[in-house]
Coordinates of C-alpha atoms in Angstrom, one line a residue:
X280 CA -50.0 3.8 39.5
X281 CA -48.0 6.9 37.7
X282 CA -44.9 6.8 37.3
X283 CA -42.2 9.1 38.9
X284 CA -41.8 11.6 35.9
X285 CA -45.7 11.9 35.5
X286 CA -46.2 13.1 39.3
X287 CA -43.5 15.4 38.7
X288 CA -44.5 16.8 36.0
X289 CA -48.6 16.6 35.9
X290 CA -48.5 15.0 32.3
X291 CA -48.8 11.3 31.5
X292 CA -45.2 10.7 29.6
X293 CA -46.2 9.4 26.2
X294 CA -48.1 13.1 26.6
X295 CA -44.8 14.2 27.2
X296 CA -43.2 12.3 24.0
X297 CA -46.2 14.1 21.8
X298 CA -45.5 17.6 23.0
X299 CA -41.5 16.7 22.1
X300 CA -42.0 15.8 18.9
X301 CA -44.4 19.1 18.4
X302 CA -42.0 21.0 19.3
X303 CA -39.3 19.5 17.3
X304 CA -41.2 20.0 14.1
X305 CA -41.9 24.3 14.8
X306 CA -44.7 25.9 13.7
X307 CA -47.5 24.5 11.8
X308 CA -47.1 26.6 9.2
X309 CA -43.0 25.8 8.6
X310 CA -42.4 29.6 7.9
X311 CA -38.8 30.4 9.9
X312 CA -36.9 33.9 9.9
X313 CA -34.1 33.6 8.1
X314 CA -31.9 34.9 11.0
X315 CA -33.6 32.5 13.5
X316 CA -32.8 29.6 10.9
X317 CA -28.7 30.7 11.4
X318 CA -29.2 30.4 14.8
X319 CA -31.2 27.4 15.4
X320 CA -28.2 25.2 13.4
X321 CA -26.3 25.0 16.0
X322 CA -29.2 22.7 18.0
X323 CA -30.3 20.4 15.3
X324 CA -28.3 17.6 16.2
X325 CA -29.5 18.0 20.2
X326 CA -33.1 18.1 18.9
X327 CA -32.9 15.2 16.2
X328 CA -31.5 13.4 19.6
X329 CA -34.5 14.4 21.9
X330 CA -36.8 13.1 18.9
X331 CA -35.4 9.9 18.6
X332 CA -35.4 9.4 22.5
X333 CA -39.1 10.3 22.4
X334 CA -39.7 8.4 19.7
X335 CA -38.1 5.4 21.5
X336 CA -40.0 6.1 24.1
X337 CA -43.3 5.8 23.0
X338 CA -43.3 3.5 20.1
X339 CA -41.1 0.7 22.7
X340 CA -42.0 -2.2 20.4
X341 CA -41.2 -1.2 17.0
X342 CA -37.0 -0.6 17.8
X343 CA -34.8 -2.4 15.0
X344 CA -32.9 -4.4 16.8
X345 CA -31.6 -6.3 13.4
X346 CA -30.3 -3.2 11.5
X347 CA -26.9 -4.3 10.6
X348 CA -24.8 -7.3 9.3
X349 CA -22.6 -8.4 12.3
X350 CA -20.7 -11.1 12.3
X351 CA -20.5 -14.1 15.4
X352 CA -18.0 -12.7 18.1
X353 CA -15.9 -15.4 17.6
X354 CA -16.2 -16.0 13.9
X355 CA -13.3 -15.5 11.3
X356 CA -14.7 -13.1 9.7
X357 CA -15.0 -10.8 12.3
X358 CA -13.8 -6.9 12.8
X359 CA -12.4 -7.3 15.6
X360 CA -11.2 -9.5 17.8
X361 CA -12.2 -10.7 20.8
X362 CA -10.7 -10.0 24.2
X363 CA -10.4 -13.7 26.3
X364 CA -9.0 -11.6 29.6
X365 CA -12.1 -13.8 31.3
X366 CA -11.1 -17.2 29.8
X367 CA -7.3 -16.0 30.9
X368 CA -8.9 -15.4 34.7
X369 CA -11.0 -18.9 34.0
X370 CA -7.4 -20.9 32.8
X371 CA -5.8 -18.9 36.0
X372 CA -8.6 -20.5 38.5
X373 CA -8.2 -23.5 37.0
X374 CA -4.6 -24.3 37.6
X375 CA -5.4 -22.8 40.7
X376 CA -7.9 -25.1 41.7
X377 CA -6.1 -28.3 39.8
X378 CA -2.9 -27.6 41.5
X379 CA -4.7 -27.0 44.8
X380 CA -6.2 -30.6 44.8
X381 CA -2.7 -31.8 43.7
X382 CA -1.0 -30.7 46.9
X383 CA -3.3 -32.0 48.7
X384 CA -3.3 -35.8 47.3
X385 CA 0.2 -35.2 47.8
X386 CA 0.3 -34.3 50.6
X387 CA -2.5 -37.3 52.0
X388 CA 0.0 -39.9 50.1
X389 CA 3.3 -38.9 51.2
X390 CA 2.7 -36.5 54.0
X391 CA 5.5 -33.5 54.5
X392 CA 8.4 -34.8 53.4
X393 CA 10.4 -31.7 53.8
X394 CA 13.1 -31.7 56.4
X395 CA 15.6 -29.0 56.7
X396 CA 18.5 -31.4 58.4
X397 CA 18.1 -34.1 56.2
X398 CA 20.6 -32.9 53.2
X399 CA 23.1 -34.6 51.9
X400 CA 25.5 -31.3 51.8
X401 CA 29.2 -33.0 53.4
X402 CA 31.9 -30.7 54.7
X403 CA 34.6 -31.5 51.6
X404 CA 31.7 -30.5 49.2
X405 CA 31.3 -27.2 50.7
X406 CA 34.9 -26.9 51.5
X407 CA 36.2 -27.7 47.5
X408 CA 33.4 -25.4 46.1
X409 CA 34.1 -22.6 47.8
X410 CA 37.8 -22.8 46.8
X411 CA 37.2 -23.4 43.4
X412 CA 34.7 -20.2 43.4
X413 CA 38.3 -17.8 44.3
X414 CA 40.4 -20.3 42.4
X415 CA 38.6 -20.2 38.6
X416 CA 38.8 -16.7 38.7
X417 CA 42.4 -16.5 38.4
X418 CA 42.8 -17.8 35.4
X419 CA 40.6 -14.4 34.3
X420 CA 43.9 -13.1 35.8
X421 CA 45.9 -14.9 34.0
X422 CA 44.1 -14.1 30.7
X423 CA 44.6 -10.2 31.4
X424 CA 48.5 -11.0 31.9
X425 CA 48.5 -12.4 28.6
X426 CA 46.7 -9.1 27.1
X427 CA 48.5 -6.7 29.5
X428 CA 51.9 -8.1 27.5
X429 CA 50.0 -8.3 24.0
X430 CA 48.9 -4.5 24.5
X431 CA 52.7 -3.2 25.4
X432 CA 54.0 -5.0 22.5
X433 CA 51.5 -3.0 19.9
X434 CA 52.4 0.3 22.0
X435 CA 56.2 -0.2 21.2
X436 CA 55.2 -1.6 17.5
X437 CA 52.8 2.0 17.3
X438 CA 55.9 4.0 18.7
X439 CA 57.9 2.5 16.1
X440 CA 56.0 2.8 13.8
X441 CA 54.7 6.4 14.5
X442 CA 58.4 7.2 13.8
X443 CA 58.5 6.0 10.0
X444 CA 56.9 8.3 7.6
X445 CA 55.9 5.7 5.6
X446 CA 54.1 3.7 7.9
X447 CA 51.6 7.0 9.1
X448 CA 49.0 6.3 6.9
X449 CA 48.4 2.9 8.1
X450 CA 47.8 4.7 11.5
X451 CA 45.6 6.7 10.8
X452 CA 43.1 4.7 9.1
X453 CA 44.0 6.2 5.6
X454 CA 45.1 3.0 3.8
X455 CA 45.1 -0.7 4.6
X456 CA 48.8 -2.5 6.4
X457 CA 51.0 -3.8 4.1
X458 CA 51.4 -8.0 3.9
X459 CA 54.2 -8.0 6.3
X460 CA 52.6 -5.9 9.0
X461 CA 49.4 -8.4 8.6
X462 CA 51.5 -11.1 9.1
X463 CA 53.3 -9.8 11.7
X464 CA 50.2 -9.4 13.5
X465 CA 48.9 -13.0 12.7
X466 CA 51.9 -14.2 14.5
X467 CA 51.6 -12.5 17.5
X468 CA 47.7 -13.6 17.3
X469 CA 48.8 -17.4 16.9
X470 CA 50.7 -16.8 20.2
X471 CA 48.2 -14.5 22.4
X472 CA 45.2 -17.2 21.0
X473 CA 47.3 -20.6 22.0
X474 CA 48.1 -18.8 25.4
X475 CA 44.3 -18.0 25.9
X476 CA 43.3 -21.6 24.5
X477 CA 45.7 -23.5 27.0
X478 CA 44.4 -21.0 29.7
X479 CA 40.5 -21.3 29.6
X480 CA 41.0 -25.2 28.5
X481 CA 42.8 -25.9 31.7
X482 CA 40.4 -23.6 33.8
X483 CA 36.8 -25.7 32.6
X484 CA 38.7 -29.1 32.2
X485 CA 40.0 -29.3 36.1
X486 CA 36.8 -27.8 37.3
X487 CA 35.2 -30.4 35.4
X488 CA 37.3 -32.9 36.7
X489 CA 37.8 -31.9 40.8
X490 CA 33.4 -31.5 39.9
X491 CA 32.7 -35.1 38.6
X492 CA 35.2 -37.2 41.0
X493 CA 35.1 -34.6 44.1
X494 CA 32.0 -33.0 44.3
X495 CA 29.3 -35.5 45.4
X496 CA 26.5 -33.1 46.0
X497 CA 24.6 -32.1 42.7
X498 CA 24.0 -28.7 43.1
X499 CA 27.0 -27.7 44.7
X500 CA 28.5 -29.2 41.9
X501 CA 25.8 -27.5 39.5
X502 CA 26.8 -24.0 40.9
X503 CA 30.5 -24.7 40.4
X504 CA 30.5 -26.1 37.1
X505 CA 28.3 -23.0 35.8
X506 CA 30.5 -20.3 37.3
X507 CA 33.6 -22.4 35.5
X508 CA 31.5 -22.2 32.0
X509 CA 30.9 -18.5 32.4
X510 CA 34.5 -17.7 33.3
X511 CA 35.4 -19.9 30.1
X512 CA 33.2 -17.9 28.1
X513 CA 33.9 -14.4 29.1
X514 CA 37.9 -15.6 28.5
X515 CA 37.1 -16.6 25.2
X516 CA 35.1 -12.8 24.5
X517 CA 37.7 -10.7 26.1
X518 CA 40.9 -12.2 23.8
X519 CA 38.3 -12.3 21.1
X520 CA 37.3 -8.5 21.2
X521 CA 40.4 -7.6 22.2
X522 CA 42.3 -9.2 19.1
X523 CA 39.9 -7.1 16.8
X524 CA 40.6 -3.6 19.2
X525 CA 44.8 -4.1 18.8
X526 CA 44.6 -5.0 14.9
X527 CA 42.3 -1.5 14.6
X528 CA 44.7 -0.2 17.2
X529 CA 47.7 -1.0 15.2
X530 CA 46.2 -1.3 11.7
X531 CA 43.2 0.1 10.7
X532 CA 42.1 -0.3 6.8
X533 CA 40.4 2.4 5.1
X534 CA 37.0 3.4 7.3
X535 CA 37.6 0.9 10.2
X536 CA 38.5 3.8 12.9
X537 CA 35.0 5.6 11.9
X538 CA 33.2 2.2 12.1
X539 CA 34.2 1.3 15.6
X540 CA 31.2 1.8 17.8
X541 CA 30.9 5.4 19.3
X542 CA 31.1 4.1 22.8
X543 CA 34.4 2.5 22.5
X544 CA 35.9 6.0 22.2
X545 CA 35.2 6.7 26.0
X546 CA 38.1 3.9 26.6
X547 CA 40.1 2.9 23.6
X548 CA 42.5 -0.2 23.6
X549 CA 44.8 -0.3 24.9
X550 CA 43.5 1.6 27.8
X551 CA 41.0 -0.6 28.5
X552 CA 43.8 -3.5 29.5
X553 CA 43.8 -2.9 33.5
X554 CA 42.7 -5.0 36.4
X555 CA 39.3 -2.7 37.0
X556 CA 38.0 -3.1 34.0
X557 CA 38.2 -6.7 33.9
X558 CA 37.4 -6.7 37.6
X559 CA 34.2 -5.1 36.2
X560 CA 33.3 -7.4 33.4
X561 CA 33.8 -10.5 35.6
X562 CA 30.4 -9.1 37.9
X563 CA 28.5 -7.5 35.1
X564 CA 25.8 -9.3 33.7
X565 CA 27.0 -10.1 30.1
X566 CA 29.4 -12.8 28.6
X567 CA 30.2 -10.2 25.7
X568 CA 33.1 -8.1 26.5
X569 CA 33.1 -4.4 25.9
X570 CA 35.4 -1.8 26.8
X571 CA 32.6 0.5 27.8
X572 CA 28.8 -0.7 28.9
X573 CA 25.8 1.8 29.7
X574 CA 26.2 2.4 33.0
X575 CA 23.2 3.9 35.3
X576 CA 23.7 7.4 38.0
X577 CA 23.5 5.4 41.2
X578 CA 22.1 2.8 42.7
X579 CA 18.7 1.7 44.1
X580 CA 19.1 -0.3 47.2
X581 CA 15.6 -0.5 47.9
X582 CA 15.4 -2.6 44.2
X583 CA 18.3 -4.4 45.2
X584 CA 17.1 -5.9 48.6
X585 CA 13.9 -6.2 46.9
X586 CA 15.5 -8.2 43.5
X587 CA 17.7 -10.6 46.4
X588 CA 14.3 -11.2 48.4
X589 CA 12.7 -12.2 45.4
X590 CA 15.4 -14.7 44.7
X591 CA 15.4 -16.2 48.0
X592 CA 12.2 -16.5 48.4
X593 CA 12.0 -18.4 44.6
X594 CA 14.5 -20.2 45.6
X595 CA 13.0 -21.6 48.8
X596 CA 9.7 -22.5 46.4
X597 CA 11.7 -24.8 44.2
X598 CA 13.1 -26.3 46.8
X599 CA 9.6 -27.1 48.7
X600 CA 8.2 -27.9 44.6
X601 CA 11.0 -30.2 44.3
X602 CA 11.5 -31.9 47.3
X603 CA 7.8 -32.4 47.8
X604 CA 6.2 -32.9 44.7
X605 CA 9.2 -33.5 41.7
X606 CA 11.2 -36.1 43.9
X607 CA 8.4 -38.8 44.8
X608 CA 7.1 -38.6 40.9
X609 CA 11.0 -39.3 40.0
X610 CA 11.1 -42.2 42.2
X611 CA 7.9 -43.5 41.5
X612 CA 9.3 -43.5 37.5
X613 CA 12.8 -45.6 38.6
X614 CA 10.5 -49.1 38.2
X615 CA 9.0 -48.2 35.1
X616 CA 11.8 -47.2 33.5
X617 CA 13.8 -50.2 34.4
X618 CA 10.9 -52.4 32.9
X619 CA 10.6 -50.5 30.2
X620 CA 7.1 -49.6 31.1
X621 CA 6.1 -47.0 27.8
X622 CA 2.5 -46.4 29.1
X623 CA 3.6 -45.9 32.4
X624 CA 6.7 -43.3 31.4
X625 CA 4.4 -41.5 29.5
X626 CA 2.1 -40.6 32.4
X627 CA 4.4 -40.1 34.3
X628 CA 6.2 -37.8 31.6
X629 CA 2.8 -36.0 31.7
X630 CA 2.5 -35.8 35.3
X631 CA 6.0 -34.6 35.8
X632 CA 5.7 -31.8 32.8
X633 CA 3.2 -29.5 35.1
X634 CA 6.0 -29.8 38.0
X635 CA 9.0 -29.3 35.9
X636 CA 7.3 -26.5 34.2
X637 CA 6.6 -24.7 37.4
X638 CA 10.3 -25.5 38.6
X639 CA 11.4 -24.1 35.6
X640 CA 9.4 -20.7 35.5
X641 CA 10.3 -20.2 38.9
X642 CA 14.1 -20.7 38.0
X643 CA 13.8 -18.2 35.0
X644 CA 12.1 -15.6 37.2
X645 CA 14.7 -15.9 39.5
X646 CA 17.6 -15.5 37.6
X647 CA 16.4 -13.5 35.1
X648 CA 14.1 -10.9 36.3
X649 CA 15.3 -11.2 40.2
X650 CA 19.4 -12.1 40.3
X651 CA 20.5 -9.9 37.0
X652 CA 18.5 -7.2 37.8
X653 CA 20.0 -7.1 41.5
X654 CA 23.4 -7.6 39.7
X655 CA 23.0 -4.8 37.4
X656 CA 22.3 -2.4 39.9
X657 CA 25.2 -3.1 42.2
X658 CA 27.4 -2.7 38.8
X659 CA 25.4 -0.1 37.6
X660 CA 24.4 -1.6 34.4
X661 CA 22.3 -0.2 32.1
X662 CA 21.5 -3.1 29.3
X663 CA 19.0 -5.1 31.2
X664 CA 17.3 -6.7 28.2
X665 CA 17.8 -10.2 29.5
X666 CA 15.0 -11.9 27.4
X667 CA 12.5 -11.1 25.3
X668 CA 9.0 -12.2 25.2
X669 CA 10.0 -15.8 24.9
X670 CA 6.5 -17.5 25.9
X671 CA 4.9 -16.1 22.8
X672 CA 7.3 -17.5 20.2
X673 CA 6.0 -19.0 17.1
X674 CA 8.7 -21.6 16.5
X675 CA 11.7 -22.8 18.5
X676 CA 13.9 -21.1 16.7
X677 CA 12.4 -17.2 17.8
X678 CA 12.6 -19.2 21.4
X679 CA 16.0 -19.8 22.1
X680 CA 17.1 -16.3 20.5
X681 CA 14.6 -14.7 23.0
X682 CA 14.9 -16.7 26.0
X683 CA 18.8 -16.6 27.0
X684 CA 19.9 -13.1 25.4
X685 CA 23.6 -13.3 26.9
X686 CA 24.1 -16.8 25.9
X687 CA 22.3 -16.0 22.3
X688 CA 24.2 -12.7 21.8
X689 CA 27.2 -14.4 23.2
X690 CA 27.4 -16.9 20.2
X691 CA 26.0 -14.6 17.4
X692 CA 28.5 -12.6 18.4
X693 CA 31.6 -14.5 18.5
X694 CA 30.5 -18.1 16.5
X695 CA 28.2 -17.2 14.4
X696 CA 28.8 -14.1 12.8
X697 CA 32.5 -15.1 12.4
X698 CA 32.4 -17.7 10.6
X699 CA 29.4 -16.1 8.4
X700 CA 32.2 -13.2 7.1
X701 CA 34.5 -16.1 6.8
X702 CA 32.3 -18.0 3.9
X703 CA 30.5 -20.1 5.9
X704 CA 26.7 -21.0 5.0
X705 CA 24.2 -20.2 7.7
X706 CA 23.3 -23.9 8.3
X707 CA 26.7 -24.6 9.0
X708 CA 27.8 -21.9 11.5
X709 CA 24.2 -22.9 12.8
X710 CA 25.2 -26.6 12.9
X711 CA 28.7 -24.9 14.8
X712 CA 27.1 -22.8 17.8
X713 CA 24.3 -25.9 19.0
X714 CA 27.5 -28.6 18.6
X715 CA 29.4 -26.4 21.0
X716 CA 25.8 -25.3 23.2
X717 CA 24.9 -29.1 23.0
X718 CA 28.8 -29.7 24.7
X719 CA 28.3 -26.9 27.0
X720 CA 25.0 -28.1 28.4
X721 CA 26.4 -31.8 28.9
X722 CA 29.0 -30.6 30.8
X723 CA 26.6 -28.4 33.3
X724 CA 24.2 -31.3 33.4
X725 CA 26.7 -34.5 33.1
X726 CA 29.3 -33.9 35.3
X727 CA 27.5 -31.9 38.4
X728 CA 24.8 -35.8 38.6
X729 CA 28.3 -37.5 37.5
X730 CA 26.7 -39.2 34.2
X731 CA 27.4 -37.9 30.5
X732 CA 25.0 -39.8 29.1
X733 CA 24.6 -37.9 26.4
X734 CA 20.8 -36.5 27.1
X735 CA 21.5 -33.2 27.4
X736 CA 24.1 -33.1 24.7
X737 CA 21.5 -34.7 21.9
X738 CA 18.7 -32.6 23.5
X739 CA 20.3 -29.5 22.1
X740 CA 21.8 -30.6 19.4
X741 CA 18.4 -32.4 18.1
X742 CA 16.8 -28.5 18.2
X743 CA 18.4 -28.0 14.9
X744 CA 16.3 -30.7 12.6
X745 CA 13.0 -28.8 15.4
X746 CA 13.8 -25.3 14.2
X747 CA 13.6 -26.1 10.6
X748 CA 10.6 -27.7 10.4
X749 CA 8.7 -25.2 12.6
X750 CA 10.9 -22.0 11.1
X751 CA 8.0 -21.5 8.3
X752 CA 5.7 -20.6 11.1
X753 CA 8.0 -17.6 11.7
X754 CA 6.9 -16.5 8.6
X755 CA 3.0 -16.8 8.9
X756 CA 0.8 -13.5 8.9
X757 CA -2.2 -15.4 10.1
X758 CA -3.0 -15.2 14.2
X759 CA -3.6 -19.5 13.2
X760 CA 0.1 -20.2 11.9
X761 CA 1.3 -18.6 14.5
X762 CA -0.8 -20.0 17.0
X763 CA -0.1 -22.8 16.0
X764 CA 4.0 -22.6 16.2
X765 CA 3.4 -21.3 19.7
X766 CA 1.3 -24.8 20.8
X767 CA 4.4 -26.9 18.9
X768 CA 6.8 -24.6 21.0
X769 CA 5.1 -25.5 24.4
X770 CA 4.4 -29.1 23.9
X771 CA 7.6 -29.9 23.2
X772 CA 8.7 -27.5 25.8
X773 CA 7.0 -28.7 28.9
X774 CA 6.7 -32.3 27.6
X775 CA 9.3 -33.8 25.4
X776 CA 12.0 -31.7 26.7
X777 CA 12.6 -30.9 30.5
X778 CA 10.4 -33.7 32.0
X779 CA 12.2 -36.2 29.5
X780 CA 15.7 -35.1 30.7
X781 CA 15.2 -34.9 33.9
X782 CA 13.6 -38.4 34.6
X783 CA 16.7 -39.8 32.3
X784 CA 19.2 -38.1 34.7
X785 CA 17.6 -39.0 37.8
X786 CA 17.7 -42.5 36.8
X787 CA 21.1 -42.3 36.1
X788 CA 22.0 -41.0 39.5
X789 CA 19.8 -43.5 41.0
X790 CA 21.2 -46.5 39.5
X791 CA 24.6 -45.0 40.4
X792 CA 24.3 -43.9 43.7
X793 CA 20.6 -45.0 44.9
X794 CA 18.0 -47.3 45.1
X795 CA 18.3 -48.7 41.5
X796 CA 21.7 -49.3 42.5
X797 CA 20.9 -51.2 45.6
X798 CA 18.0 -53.1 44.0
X799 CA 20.7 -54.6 41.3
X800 CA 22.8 -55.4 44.5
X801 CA 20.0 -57.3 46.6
X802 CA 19.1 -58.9 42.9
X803 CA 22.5 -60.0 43.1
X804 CA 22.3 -61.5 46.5
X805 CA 18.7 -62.9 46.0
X806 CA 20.4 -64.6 42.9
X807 CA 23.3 -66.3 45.4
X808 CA 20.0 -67.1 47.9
X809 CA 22.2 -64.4 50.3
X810 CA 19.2 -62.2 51.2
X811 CA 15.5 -60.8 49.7
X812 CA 15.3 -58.1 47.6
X813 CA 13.0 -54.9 48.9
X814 CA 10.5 -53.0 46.4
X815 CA 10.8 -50.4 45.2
X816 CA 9.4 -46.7 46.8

């Protein structure tokens, strides 16, 4: 049977091939004009490519199919690299799947153990939190009293001083203030900084308080306890930048007015010291205070409702994640840990690190990505780099200065970096911002679940020893070192950290409040022959 091109054509192809290659090589007799030689340059490279087809073509078995050194695709030595977007889709499917089977043993074993009446939210709870969310705020208030008089007093010392001859260089910026106007200002500072220091203390210390002893509920207490830590810290960074923006203000050395960042000129202290503009840094999205931010033209409100569905909808997954899979793992753990059970806490470490892990991402998303982008656009700010690409840090220590970018900026700015100008080594302003973090997070964990145990404190504070030994990964060049920091990052990530912390904690609780609690009670009884003692769920 012919094939399509012979029928078409009346010639057999390898026929066809021949008369190519004929063709290809012109006359017999290889004479060529030399004007039809300038023209035919321009086609050599088409014909060399119709020879080679025909070539192909007819001599099928005789291709080189070996005609270069090539490494294995997934050899070291290769040019380039691979791309693994199918394993990725394969890794996706399988957590899928694995995930899939998960929920349903879950749900064959417990059944749905969601119910929307059965919280635990009473009516003082709600009632408390909501007053302390409009009653921490104040002391914001309070703080911009305490700058509002701090600011008149270095208008009447300017005004003064704008008077005296002498002292016009030192406003200017054209020479540095003399020892007395430098202590003078220290003075004042001592003053503005105890006010500020008795101000936020009180602020975080009653929250703290009404939070552990008032507030039964853990999240309710969660929620309050964060917003009182946030307040605390944007206290602390508007006296702090504000202190630096008077001494310029009143007392510039040589080049500090030109080294002042160009933004700042739009509002320059003290004309940044009114209720607005703190009004606006209490809703923006930053802990670092600024007289100006990047602000955007208008805003979306289609990204807004979009952000806020996002976070509600988030928010209704951890809730279903924790309540039906996180919360039966927990109590399935209280026995074990009371026995001391190490096998048994590590698998259940193991099985509660895919569960907290997914809590978690969910959590970041929503905050991150859904809540401060929703925020920013109702305020109009610009800034939006929240985090960086955490999940492909080398080593712990590119994690947390990726992760959390307020927090991160929040103490380079006003911990670290101070007290680097001041003399101090790096190690030891290091050793200074996780002691304060590691305080900070027992207080947001500790006194919300009404335990500070410590776990949270020491699992921030440990980081440090973690960062140095995995900080020369930082450093690799090879894809392997860093690789390989990136494995250390996740393992004790989703294993050693969250899942750890979270099974202490709910332990805690339970042997406060719960069934661990009750157990030790019926022992108790049992002991005095008063009653039986039931198993554990």
């Amino acid at each position: 049977m012919s094939s399509p091109t012979a029928t078409a054509t009346g010639l057999d192809p390898a026929v066809q091939n021949d008369n190519v290659i004929r063709r290809a090589h012109g006359p017999e007799n290889g004479n060529t004009p030399d004007g039809e030689a300038n023209g035919s340059v321009d086609s050599d490279n088409d014909t060399r490519k119709q020879v080679k087809k025909a070539i192909r073509s007819k001599y099928r078995h005789v291709e080189a199919v070996h005609s270069q050194s090539r490494p294995s695709c997934l050899s070291h030595d290769t040019t380039e690299s691979p791309s693994f977007l199918g394993f990725r889709n394969l890794m996706v499917i399988v957590l899928v799947v694995g995930n899939l089977r998960l929920i349903i043993e879950n749900i064959q074993k417990y059944g749905v153990l969601i119910c929307i009446g059965c919280h635990d939210f009473r009516k003082s709870d709600i009632n408390i939190g909501l007053l302390l969310y409009f009653l921490i705020p104040c002391h914001l208030f309070i703080a911009y009293i305490i700058e509002y008089y701090a600011a008149v007093q270095a208008r009447a010392e300017r005004n003064v001083a704008g008077k005296d001859k002498k002292a016009e260089n030192h406003q200017d910026g054209t020479s540095s203030p003399t020892e007395e106007q430098h202590r003078k200002f220290q003075s004042t500072w001592k003053l503005v900084r105890l006010l500020h220091a008795i101000n936020v203390t009180t602020a975080l210390a009653l929250t703290s308080y009404v939070v552990y002893y008032h507030i039964h509920h853990p999240l309710i207490g969660t929620l309050t306890e964060v917003h009182a830590i946030v307040v605390w810290l944007k206290t602390a960074s508007y006296a702090f930048t504000n202190r630096d923006l008077r001494h310029a203000y009143l007392h510039p050395a040589r080049g500090e007015l030109d080294a002042l960042p160009e933004l700042y000129a739009q509002c320059p202290y003290p004309e940044n010291i009114t209720m607005g503009n703190l009004c606006y840094f209490w809703w923006a999205p930053t802990l670092v205070y600024q007289p100006v931010y990047p602000r955007t033209h208008k805003i979306r409100w289609s990204f807004v409702a979009k952000r806020c569905g996002e976070v509600v909808c988030l928010s209704v997954f951890i809730w279903f994640t924790s309540a039906q899979y996180a919360a039966p793992v927990l109590r399935n753990s209280l026995d074990k840990i009371a026995s001391l059970d190490i096998p048994s806490i590590v698998e259940r470490l193991l099985k509660l690190s895919t569960i907290s892990l997914i809590i978690w991402l969910a959590g970041f998303f929503a905050l991150f990505q859904s809540f401060l982008n929703a925020l920013s656009e109702v305020t109009r700010f610009a800034d939006r780099s929240f985090y960086d690409e955490w999940w492909n840090s080398e080593s712990l220590g590119v994690y947390w200065r990726t992760w959390n970018k307020p927090v991160y900026q929040y103490f380079k700015r006003h911990v670290y970096s101070p007290m680097r100008s001041r003399g101090w080594s790096n190690g030891m302003a290091s050793l200074a911002v996780f002691f304060l973090s590691a305080v900070l997070h027992e207080l947001l964990v500790g006194v919300p679940t009404h335990n500070l145990i410590g776990v949270a404190f020491l699992g921030m504070f440990l980081q440090l020893p973690l960062i140095q030994l995995t900080k020369p990964l930082e450093k690799k060049t090879s894809p392997n070192g860093k690789l390989l920091g990136n494995i250390i990052f996740w393992v004790s990530f989703t294993i050693f950290g969250q899942p750890f912390a979270a099974l202490m904690y709910f332990y805690a609780w339970q042997a406060k409040y719960g069934s661990v609690s009750k157990m030790a009670t019926m022992q108790q009884l049992v002991q005095q022959g008063q009653g039986t003692c039931p198993p554990l769920v």
